[in-house]
Structures are given as structure tokens and as C-alpha cells.
XYZ file of C-alpha atoms in Angstrom:
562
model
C 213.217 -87.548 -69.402
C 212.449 -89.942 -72.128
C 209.913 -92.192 -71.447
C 209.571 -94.504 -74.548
C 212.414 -95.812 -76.522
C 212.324 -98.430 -79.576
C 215.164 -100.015 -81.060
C 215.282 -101.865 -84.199
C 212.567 -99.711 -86.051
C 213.748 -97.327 -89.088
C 212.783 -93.742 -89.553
C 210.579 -94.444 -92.347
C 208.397 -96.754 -90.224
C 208.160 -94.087 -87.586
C 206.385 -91.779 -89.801
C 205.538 -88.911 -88.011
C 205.849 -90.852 -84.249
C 208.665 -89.717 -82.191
C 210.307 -92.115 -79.706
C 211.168 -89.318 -77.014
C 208.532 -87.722 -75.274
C 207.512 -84.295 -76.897
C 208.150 -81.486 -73.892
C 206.051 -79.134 -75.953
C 203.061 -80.875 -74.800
C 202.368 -79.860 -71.713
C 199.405 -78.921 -68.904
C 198.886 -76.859 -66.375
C 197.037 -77.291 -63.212
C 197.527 -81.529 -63.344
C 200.040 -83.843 -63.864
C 200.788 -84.127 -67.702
C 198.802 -86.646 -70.133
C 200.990 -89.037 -71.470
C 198.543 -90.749 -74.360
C 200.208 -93.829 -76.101
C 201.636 -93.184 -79.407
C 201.317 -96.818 -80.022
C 198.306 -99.352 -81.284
C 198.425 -102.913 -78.888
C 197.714 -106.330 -80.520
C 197.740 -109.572 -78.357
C 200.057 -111.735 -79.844
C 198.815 -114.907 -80.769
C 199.854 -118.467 -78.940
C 201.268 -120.095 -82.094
C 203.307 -117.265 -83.148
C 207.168 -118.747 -83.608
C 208.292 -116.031 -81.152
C 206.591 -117.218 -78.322
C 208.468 -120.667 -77.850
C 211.184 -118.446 -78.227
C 211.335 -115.993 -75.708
C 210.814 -119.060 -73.277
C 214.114 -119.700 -73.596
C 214.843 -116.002 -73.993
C 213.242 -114.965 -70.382
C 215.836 -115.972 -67.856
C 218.913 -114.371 -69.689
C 216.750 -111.258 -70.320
C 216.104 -111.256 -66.593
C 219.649 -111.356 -65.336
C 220.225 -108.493 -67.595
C 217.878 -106.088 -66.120
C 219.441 -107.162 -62.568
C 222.843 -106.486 -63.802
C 221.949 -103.087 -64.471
C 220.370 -102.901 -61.450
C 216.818 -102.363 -62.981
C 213.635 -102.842 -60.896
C 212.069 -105.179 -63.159
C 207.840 -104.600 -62.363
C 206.454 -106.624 -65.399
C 207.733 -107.859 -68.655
C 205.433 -108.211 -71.728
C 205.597 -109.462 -75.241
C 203.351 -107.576 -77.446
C 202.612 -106.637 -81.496
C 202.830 -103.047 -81.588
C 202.346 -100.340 -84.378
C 202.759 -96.841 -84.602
C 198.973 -94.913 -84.646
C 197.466 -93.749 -87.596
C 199.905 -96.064 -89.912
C 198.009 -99.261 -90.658
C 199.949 -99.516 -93.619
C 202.578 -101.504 -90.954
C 202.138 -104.610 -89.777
C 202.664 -104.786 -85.977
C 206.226 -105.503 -84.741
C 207.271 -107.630 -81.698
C 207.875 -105.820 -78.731
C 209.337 -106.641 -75.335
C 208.034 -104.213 -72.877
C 209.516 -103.326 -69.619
C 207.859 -101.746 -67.458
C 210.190 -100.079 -64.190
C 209.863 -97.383 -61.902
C 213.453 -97.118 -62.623
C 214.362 -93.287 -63.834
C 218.645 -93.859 -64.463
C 218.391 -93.255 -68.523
C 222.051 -94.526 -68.607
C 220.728 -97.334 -66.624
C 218.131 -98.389 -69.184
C 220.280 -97.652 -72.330
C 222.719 -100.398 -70.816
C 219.799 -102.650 -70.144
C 218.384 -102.477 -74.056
C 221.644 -102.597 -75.700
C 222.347 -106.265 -73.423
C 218.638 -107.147 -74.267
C 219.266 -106.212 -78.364
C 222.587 -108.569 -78.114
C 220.948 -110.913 -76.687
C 218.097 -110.573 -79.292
C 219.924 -110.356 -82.062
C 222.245 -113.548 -81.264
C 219.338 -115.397 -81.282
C 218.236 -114.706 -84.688
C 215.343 -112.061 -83.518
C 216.973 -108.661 -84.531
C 213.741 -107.435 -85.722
C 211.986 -107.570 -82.589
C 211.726 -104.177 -80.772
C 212.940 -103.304 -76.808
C 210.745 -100.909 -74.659
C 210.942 -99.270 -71.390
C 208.077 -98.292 -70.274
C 207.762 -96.160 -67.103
C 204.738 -96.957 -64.901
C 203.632 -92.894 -65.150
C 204.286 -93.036 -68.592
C 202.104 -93.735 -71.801
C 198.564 -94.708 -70.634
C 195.047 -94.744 -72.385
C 193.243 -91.125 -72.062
C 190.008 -90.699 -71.689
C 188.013 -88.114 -72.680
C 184.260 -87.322 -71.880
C 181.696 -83.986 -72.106
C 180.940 -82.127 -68.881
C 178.681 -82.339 -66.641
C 175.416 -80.537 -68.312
C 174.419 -78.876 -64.502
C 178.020 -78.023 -63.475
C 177.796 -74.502 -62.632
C 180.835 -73.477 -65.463
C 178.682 -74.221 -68.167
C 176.601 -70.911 -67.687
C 179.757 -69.268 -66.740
C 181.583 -70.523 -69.455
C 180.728 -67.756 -72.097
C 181.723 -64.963 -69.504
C 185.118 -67.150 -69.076
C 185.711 -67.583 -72.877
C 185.240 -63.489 -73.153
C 188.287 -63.178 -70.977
C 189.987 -66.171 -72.621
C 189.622 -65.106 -76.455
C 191.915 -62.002 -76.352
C 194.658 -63.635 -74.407
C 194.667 -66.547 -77.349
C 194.786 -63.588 -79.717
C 197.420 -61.438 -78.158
C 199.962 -65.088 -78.003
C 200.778 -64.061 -81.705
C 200.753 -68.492 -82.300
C 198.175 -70.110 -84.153
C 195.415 -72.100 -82.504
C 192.940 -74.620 -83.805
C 190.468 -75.008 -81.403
C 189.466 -74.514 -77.441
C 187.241 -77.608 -75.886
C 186.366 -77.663 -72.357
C 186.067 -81.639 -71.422
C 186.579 -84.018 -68.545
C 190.159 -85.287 -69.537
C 192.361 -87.753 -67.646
C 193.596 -91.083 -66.950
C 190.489 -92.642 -65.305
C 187.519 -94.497 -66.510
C 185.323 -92.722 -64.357
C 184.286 -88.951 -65.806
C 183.663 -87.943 -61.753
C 187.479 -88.622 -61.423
C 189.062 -86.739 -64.567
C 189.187 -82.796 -63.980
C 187.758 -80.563 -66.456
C 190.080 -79.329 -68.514
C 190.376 -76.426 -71.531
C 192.172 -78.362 -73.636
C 193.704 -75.666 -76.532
C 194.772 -77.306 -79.575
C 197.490 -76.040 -81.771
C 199.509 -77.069 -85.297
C 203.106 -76.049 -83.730
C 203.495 -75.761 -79.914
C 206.434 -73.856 -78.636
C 206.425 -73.246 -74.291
C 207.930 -70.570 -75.002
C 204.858 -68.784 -76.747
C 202.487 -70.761 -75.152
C 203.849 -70.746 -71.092
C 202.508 -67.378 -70.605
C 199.205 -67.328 -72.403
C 198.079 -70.663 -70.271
C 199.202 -69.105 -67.266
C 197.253 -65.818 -67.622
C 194.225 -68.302 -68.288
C 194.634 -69.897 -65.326
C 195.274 -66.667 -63.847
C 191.752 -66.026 -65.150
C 190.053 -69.140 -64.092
C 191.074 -68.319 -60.114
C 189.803 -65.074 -60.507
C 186.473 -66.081 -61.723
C 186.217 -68.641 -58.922
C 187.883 -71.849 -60.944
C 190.994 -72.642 -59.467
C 190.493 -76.681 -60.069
C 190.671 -76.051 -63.792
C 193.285 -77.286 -66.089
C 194.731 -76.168 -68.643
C 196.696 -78.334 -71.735
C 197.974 -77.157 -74.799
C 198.344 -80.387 -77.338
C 199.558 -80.480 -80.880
C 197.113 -80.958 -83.768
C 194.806 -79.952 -86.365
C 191.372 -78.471 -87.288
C 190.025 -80.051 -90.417
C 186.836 -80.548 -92.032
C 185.838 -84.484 -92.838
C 185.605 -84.895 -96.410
C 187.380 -88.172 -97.466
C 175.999 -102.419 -103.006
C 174.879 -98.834 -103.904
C 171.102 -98.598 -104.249
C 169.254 -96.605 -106.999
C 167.835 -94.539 -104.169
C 170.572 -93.465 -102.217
C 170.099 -93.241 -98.128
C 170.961 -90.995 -95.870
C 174.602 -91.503 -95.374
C 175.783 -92.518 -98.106
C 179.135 -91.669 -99.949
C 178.677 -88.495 -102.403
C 180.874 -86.650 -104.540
C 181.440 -83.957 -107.235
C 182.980 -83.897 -110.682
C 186.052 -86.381 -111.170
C 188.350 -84.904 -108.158
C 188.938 -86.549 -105.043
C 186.197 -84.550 -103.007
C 183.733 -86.571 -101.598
C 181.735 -86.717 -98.003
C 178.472 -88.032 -96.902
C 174.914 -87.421 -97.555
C 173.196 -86.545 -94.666
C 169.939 -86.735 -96.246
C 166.788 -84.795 -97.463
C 165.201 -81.668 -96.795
C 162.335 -80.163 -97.885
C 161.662 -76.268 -99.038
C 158.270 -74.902 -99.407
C 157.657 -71.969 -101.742
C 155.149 -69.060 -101.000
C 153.110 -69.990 -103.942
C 152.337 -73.272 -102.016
C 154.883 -75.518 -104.207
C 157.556 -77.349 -102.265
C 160.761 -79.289 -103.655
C 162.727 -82.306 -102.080
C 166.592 -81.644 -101.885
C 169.460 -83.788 -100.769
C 171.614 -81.786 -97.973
C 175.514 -82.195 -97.842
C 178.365 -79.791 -96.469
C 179.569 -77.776 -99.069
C 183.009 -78.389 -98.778
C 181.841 -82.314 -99.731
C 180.809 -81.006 -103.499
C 183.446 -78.015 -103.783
C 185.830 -77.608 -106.710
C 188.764 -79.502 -105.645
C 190.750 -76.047 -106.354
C 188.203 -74.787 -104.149
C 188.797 -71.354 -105.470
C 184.785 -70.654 -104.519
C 185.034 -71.920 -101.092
C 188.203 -69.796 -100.136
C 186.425 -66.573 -101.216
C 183.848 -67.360 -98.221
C 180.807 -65.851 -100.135
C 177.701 -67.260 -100.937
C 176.749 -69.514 -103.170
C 173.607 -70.569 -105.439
C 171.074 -68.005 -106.755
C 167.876 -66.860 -104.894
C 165.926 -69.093 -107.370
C 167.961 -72.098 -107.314
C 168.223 -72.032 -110.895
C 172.056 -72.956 -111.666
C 172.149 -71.892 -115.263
C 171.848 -68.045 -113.398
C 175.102 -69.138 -111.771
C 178.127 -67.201 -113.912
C 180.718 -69.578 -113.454
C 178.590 -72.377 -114.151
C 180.540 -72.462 -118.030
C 183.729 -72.270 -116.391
C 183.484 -75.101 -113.894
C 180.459 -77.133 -115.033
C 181.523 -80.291 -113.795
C 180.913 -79.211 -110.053
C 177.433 -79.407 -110.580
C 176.906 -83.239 -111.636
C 177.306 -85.110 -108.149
C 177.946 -88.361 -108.498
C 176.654 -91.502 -105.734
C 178.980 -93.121 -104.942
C 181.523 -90.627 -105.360
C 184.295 -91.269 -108.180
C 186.831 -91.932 -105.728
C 184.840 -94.336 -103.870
C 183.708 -96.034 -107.314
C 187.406 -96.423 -108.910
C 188.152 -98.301 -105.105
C 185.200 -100.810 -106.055
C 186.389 -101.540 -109.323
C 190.041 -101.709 -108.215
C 188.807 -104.418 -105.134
C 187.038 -106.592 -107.650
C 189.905 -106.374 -110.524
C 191.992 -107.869 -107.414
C 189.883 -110.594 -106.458
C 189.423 -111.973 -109.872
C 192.958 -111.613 -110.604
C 193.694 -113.887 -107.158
C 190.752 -116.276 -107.966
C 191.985 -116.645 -111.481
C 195.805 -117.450 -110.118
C 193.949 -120.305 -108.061
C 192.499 -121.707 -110.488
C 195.783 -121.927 -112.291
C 197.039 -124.063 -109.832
C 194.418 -126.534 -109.363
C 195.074 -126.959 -113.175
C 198.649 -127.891 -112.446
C 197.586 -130.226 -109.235
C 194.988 -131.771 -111.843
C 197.736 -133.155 -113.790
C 199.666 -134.185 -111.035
C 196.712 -136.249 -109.851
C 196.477 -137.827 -113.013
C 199.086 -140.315 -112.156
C 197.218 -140.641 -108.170
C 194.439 -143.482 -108.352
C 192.301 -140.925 -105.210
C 188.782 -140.188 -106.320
C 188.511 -138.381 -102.952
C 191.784 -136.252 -104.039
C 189.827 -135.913 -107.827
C 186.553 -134.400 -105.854
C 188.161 -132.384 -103.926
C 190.186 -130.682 -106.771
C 186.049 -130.217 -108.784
C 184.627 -128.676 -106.172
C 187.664 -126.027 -105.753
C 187.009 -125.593 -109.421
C 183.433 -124.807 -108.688
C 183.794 -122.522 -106.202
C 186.549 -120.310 -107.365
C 184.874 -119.790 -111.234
C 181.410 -119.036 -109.268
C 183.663 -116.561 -107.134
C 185.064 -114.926 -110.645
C 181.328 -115.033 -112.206
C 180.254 -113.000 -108.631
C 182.869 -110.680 -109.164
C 182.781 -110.239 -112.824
C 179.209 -109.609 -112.213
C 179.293 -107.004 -109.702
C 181.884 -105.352 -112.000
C 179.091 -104.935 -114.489
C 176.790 -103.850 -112.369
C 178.839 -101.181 -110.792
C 179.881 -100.322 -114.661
C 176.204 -100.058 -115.404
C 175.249 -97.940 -111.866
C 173.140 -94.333 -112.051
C 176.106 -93.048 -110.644
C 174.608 -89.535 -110.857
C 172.750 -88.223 -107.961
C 172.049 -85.065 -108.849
C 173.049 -81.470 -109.362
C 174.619 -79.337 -107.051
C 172.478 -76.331 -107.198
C 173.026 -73.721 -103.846
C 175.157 -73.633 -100.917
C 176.832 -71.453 -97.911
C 180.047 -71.353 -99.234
C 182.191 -71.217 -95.885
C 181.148 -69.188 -93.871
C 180.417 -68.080 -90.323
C 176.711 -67.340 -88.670
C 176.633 -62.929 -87.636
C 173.891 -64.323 -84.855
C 175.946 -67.869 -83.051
C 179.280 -67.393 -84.453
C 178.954 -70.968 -85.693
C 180.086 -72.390 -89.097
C 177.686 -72.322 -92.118
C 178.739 -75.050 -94.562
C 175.999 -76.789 -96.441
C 174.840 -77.097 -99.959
C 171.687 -78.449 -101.804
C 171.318 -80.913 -104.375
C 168.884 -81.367 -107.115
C 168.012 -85.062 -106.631
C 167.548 -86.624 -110.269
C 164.021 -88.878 -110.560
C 164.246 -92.169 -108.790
C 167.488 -91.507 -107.057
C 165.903 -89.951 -103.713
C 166.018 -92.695 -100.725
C 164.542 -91.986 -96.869
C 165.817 -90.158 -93.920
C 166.754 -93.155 -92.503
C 167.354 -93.270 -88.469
C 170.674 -95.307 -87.853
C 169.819 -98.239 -85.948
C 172.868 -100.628 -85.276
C 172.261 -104.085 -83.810
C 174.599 -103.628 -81.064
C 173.038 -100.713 -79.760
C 169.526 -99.457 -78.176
C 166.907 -99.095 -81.004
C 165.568 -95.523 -81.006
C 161.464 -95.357 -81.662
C 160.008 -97.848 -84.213
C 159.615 -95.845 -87.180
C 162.924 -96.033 -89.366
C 161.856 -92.428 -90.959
C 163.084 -89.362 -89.723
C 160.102 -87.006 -89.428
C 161.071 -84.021 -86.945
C 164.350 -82.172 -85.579
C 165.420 -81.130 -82.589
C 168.160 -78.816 -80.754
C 171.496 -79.768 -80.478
C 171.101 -79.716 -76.836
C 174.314 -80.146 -74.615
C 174.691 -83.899 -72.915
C 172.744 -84.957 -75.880
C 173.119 -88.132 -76.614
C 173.348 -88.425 -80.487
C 174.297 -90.918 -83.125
C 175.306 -90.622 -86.650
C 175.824 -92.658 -90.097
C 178.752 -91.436 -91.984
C 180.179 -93.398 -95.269
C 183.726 -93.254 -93.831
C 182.605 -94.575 -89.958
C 179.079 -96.324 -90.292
C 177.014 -96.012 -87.421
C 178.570 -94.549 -84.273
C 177.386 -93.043 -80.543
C 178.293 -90.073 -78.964
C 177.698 -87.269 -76.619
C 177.258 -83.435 -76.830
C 179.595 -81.437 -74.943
C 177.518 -78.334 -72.543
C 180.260 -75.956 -73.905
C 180.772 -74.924 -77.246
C 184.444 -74.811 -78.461
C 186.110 -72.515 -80.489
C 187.274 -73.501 -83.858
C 189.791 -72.196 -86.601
C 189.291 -74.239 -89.914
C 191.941 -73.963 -91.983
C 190.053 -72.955 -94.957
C 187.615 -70.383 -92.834
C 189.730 -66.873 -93.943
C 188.215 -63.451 -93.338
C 189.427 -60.733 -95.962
C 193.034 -60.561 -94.562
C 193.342 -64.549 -95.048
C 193.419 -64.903 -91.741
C 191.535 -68.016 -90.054
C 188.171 -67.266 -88.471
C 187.304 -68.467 -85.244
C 183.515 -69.879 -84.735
C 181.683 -71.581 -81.716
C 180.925 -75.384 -82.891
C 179.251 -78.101 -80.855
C 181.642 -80.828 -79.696
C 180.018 -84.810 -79.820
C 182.965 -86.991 -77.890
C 182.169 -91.100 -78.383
C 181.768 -93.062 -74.955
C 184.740 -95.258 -76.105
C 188.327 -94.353 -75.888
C 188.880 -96.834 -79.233
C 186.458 -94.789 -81.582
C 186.025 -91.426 -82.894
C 182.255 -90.380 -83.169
C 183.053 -89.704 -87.262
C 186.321 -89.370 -89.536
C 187.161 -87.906 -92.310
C 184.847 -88.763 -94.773
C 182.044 -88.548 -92.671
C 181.008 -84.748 -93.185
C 177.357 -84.114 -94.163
C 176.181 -86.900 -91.775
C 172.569 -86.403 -89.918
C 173.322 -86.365 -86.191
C 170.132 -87.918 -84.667
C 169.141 -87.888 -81.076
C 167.923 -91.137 -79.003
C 164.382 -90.595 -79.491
C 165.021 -90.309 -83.564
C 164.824 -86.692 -84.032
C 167.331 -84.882 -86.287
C 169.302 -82.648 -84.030
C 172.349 -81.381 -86.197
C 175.009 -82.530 -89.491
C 178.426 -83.378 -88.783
C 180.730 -80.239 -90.270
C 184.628 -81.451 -89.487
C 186.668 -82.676 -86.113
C 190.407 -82.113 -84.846
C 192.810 -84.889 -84.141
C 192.275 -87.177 -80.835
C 188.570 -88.134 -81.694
C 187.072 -84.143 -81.217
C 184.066 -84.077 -83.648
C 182.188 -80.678 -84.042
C 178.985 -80.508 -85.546
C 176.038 -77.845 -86.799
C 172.615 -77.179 -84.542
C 170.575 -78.612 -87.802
C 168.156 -75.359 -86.720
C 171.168 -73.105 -87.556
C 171.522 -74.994 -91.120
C 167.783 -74.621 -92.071
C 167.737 -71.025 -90.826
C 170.660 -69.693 -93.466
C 168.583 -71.906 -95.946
C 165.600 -69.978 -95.927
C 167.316 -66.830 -96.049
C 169.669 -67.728 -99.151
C 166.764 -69.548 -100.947
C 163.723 -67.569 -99.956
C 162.100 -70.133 -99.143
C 159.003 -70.252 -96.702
C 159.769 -73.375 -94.704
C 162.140 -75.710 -94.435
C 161.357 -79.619 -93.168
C 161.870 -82.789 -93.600
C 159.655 -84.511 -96.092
């Protein structure tokens, strides 16, 4: 049954958004999710539409009765397809009706469109909403003492091989409290299994042998729900010292992420060195011919002249703060904001001379101080143009890392690299306070770490995101990474931590945001964001994990925070 239809809206402005309900998507166990495929915007009292549809209501009205549509609310919304602000949002009228007759409703849109169109509003879109359709969904970690978080590993054993056996590729396995309500207690928990291509025909069996498996080990109540989606890792005024979480990147390419800050390595003859700490997919060759080989990378002695294919590729060494990418952007934003100021300016020149012939001092003022303020705005601009043309924008050199690759002891990924800070560019650990949230312990330093404990609550600053919340998840997930390939180039599975934000609205990080310190409420460094599949799922590294495969690729003594 379709649940959704729009009218008036071209295929190029659906993108990848289809208007009929996808029966691929499915779950077992509970009534299916139905998320909205749509961002909502209240539109505003003035806008020329609303003293329209005034008129419009009654007419619109009798049409739903003619085709004998029960009517239970009619809105008037701005509306946009997710993931594409690029749109602005449309009109929509929504209907909302129990009413399941599809000829029914197809009648009922193309009277409302006639009527719409006759009226001179042919852009505005129709929708029929049902009232068990497209709702908000919310997700949130389980319950750190429910009794399936020590069974889960025992579960997942079981699980795995049925995954394997489907012969259809999988991106990730999350156990979370998913549903409709607001209230965790009230959402079942759920293994939510996400996938690039769903077919029910590969994937009806495989979720019913795991809920086959879930009775058997004494959890009938579970759900399972196979979505589409993908695994992915996030990689999208500057200070001379740069802080933790700032924007980083290598060479000229596109690669960039976010510093997650510095670490420091002690030697066994009692020296000790200050590095900055990334994910090494951040500062990768853009080919990434090193990363797909999945070995290791950087010599025992951290000297990167040892490194042979330092002559080939040199330019993956220098990283750059801010990144290339993010540094072009600046220079692009303040190119456009002189070129508007200057077109201003322009036309106060013309009203000048029209003003001429007007005996208004008042008018005469007002035209000055315009003046004033739009060349200061152009000498702002032009001067932050300088400066960012005369910014250190090198950071460092990139001088070890994990490559990609999996831990032999967790089964979690290993993706981090070290930088050679160059003198007077190293800044603080700095613990992400935000005004609008609780301020952890007094000191702004990070001094000490801490387990990435489940039901953790955790924060982050990420160059893509800022400063978010979120919470860790009692169950590890399993993760394939697109670019994690074992010898056959197939895609590795590892066991990542899951951090889900409190808020529906937000995702804990983005792309961009890999490399990011995760810090715990009392201002302890707990883990580093490593990558995240679609819907807001953000997995992250035990920052005792990252410090362990340090100290045995560096031979290094100790590992810390400085």
C-alpha cells in the first residue's frame, strides 16, 4: 500500500527519495517503522500562500467528501526531501485519513491539483498521509543491566554464521531500543541489521532463523529489522596552535577529518615526544592504495625518511590545518562577500546621484553611513583573506599509523595515525564544554582516559558537527567498512562501540568528524570517533585499544596524554 504520494515535484528534486513506500524494508517481531523521508518547516504567517489557501479550504474540503474521504486533519507545511538541503522547501498540503481506498485518494489529489493549479498554485505539493504512516523514530542504547547484554555475545555467536550463510552483503548489526515512542521503556529492543541492497527474498529467511534463535535462547520479545544503508568512515579563525578538534588534512586531495588531539609516547631511554592523533583514513592518499592493502604503516622508529614510498607519494606526509579543502571554502566565502558588498556599494553610488536632485540631508546621511559600513565590511573581509593567505597552514608530518586494520584480541577496528607536530603549532586537549549543556569538571585540560564503558555518557568535538552528546550502547555491533578487505577483498567484520545522541534531530558526529576525542562526563578521554552508518549510528574506538596497538607499532614504553 502506498503510504506517501507527492505531486508536482520532478524526479530530479527527488534525488534518491522514493514517493512509495519501500516493501524491502521490513521487521520482524513488531509492526514496521515507517521513518519520514521528509524534513518539516513551519511555514511562516506572511507567506503569500497562506491568505490563499483561506479561500482555498472550503472547496478542498468538499473534495475530500466527494470522494468519500475521512478527512482527520489538514495541514499546510514547507517540506524537503532529507539529506538534500540544496532544495528549498516546497508547499505542501497534508492530509492526513485513516482512509486505505488508493483509488479513493488518487481521485481526491487529482480534484485537489485542479483545484490548485486553477488558482495559480501548481507548484504546491498534495499529500496523503496515513495516520500509521511516516512518523519520527526514535532510537536509544539499551538498558546497561538488562540481562541480554551478558548474553548478547553467546547470541551474536549463533547470529554471525546465519548473516554469513545469506550470501547478501551486510553493513552492520546494532542491538538498540527502536520505536515510535519517546519513552526508551516503551520501544522494544531491536537487532537492527543494516544492509546496501535489501531483497525479502534473501533476507526473509535469515531474520527468521534469528528470531528462531532469539526464542530458543529465551528472547522471544526481540525484534528483528533489516533497513537499507551504508557503513562508512567520517572523513569529510584557525589558531597557530591548533585544538583538539580541529579540521586536518593531507596533501592537496579532498581527505580531511578531525584532530582528536595529543598523545604522548615515552621512550625507554627516558625521552618522550608529543604527537597529534588522527584516524588514518583522515591523512591517507586519496588513491588510498596504502590503506586498501590493510598493513601497517610507519617504521618502528618513527623516522619517515625509512618509509620506501616516502619518494613516491611525499605529499602524504605534510598535513595541513585547516585542511586544503576546508581552506579553498574560506577563501571562496570571503571572495563572495566582497563581491556582494562591492555590488552594494555600486548602488548607493547610483542612489547618490539620484539624491542629488532631493534637498533630504536625512536621505544624504543615511546613504554615508551605508557607505561606511559596507567598505569597513570589504576591509574585514579583504583582511581575513590575507590572513588566511598568510596562515601556518602546516601542522605537521604524518609520520606512523595502523593502516586499516582489525584488533586479533577485540575484533575492533584499528585506524589511527601520528603526526609530527611542527614547533608552535601544538594546542591543548581541550574538554568540549558547550554553553547549553552541563559543564564537566573545571579544568578545560584533558589529563586522564577512561574505558569506553557501555551507557556511557560521552561527548565529542568534531570539525564537521561541533560539540555534540551522546550515549554508549551495552552491546557492541558488528561492522563491515567498505574499505576493511581481508586478502580475498572481501569486507571484514569487527565489533565497534555504538554512541546514539539523546535527540532524534542530531547525529552524535558526521562525516567529517573522524579522529574526534570522545570524552566522558567527568572529562576523561574514553575513546576517538572511527566512522558511523546512515540514520545517526556512530561507532567509535575504546581510546585503551588505540594506545595499546601504539605501543606495539612504535615501541614505545608508555603512552599518555601530556
Amino acid at each position: 500500500m502506498s503510504i506517501h504520494d507527492h505531486f508536482g515535484l520532478s524526479e530530479d528534486d527527488l534525488g534518491t527519495f522514493s514517493p512509495v513506500l519501500d516493501p524491502d524494508d521490513f521487521r520482524q517481531g513488531s509492526p514496521a517503522l515507517l521513518p519520514s523521508p521528509l524534513d518539516t518547516f513551519v511555514i511562516q504567517t506572511g507567506d503569500p500562500f497562506t491568505a490563499a489557501y483561506e479561500a482555498l479550504r472550503k472547496p478542498l474540503e468538499d473534495a475530500l467528501v466527494h470522494r468519500g474521504i475521512n478527512t482527520w486533519m489538514i495541514d499546510v507545511l514547507r517540506r524537503r526531501p532529507k539529506h538534500e538541503p540544496r532544495l528549498d522547501p516546497r508547499i505542501v498540503v497534508t492530509i492526513t485519513t485513516d482512509s486505505d481506498d488508493r483509488e479513493a485518494w488518487t481521485l481526491a489529489i487529482n480534484d485537489i491539483r485542479e483545484l490548485l493549479v486553477a488558482a495559480g498554485w501548481d507548484d504546491v505539493w498534495v499529500e496523503i498521509l496515513h495516520p500509521r504512516g511516516f512518523r519520527t523514530v526514535y532510537n536509544s542504547p539499551v538498558d546497561s543491566k538488562a540481562t541480554i547484554v551478558q548474553d548478547w555475545p553467546r547470541i551474536i555467536a549463533r547470529i554471525l554464521p546465519v548473516l554469513e550463510q545469506c550470501g547478501y552483503d551486510w553493513r552492520a548489526v546494532d542491538v538498540i531500543k527502536r520505536g515510535y515512542s519517546q519513552r526508551e521503556d516503551h520501544n522494544p529492543t531491536t537487532i537492527l541489521i543494516t544492509s546496501p541492497e535489501l531483497c525479502r527474498r534473501v533476507w526473509d529467511g535469515p531474520m527468521q532463523a534469528i528470531r528462531s534463535i532469539c526464542r530458543e535462547e529465551g528472547y522471544p520479545d526481540l525484534v528483528v529489522e533489516a533497513r537499507k544503508g551504508q557503513s562508512y568512515r567520517y572523513n569529510s579563525r584557525y589558531p597557530t596552535r591548533a585544538p583538539s578538534g580541529a579540521d586536518i588534512g593531507s596533501g592537496d586531495g579532498d581527505v580531511s577529518g578531525t584532530l582528536g588531539g595529543y598523545i604522548r609516547l615515552q621512550w625507554s631511554d627516558g625521552s618522550s615526544q608529543v604527537y597529534g592523533l588522527t584516524c588514518f583514513h583522515c591523512v591517507a592518499p586519496p588513491d588510498d592504495r596504502l590503506a586498501r592493502s590493510g598493513k601497517n604503516f610507519g617504521p618502528e622508529d618513527l623516522s619517515p625518511v625509512s618509509v620506501a614510498w616516502a619518494k613516491d607519494v611525499p605529499t602524504i606526509f605534510t598535513v595541513y590545518e585547516p585542511s586544503p579543502a576546508k581552506h579553498k571554502q574560506e577563501f571562496d566565502e570571503c571572495t563572495k562577500l566582497i563581491r556582494e558588498h562591492a555590488e552594494l556599494l555600486l548602488q548607493i553610488q547610483d542612489e547618490y546621484k539620484v539624491s542629488e536632485s532631493i534637498d533630504s540631508h536625512a536621505k544624504y546621511q543615511d546613504l554615508r553611513r551605508q557607505t561606511a559600513n559596507y567598505q569597513a565590511a570589504i576591509e574585514c573581509w579583504l583582511a581575513t583573506m590575507n590572513a588566511l593567505g598568510t596562515l601556518p597552514r602546516r601542522f605537521g608530518t604524518f609520520v606512523a599509523g595502523s593502516g586499516l586494520r582489525v584488533s586479533t584480541d577485540t575484533g575492533c577496528s584499528l585506524d589511527w595515525a601520528l603526526i609530527e607536530v611542527d614547533p608552535g603549532r601544538q594546542g591543548i586537549n581541550e574538554i568540549p564544554h558547550h554553553p547549553n549543556f552541563i559543564r564537566l569538571p573545571s579544568t578545560d585540560t584533558i589529563h586522564y582516559t577512561n574505558d569506553l564503558t557501555s551507557g556511557l555518557g560521552v561527548r565529542k568535538k568534531g570539525r564537521r558537527t561541533g560539540i555534540t552528546e551522546g550515549f554508549v550502547n551495552p552491546i557492541p555491533s558488528l561492522v563491515r567498512f567498505p574499505n576493511n578487505l581481508d586478502d580475498d577483498r572481501k569486507s571484514i567484520v569487527t565489533n565497534e562501540w555504538l554512541i546514539l545522541s539523546p535527540s532524534s534531530a542530531e547525529s552524535f558526529a558526521e562525516q567529517g568528524d573522524s579522529g574526534a576525542f570522545v570524552v566522558d562526563y567527568i572529562g576523561m578521554l574514553a575513546g576517538m570517533v572511527l566512522g558511523g552508518a546512515d540514520g545517526g549510528f556512530v561507532y567509535a574506538t575504546a581510546i585503551e585499544r588505540v594506545f595499546e596497538d601504539v605501543r606495539a607499532r612504535t615501541g614505545a614504553v608508555e603512552v599518555d596524554l601530556p
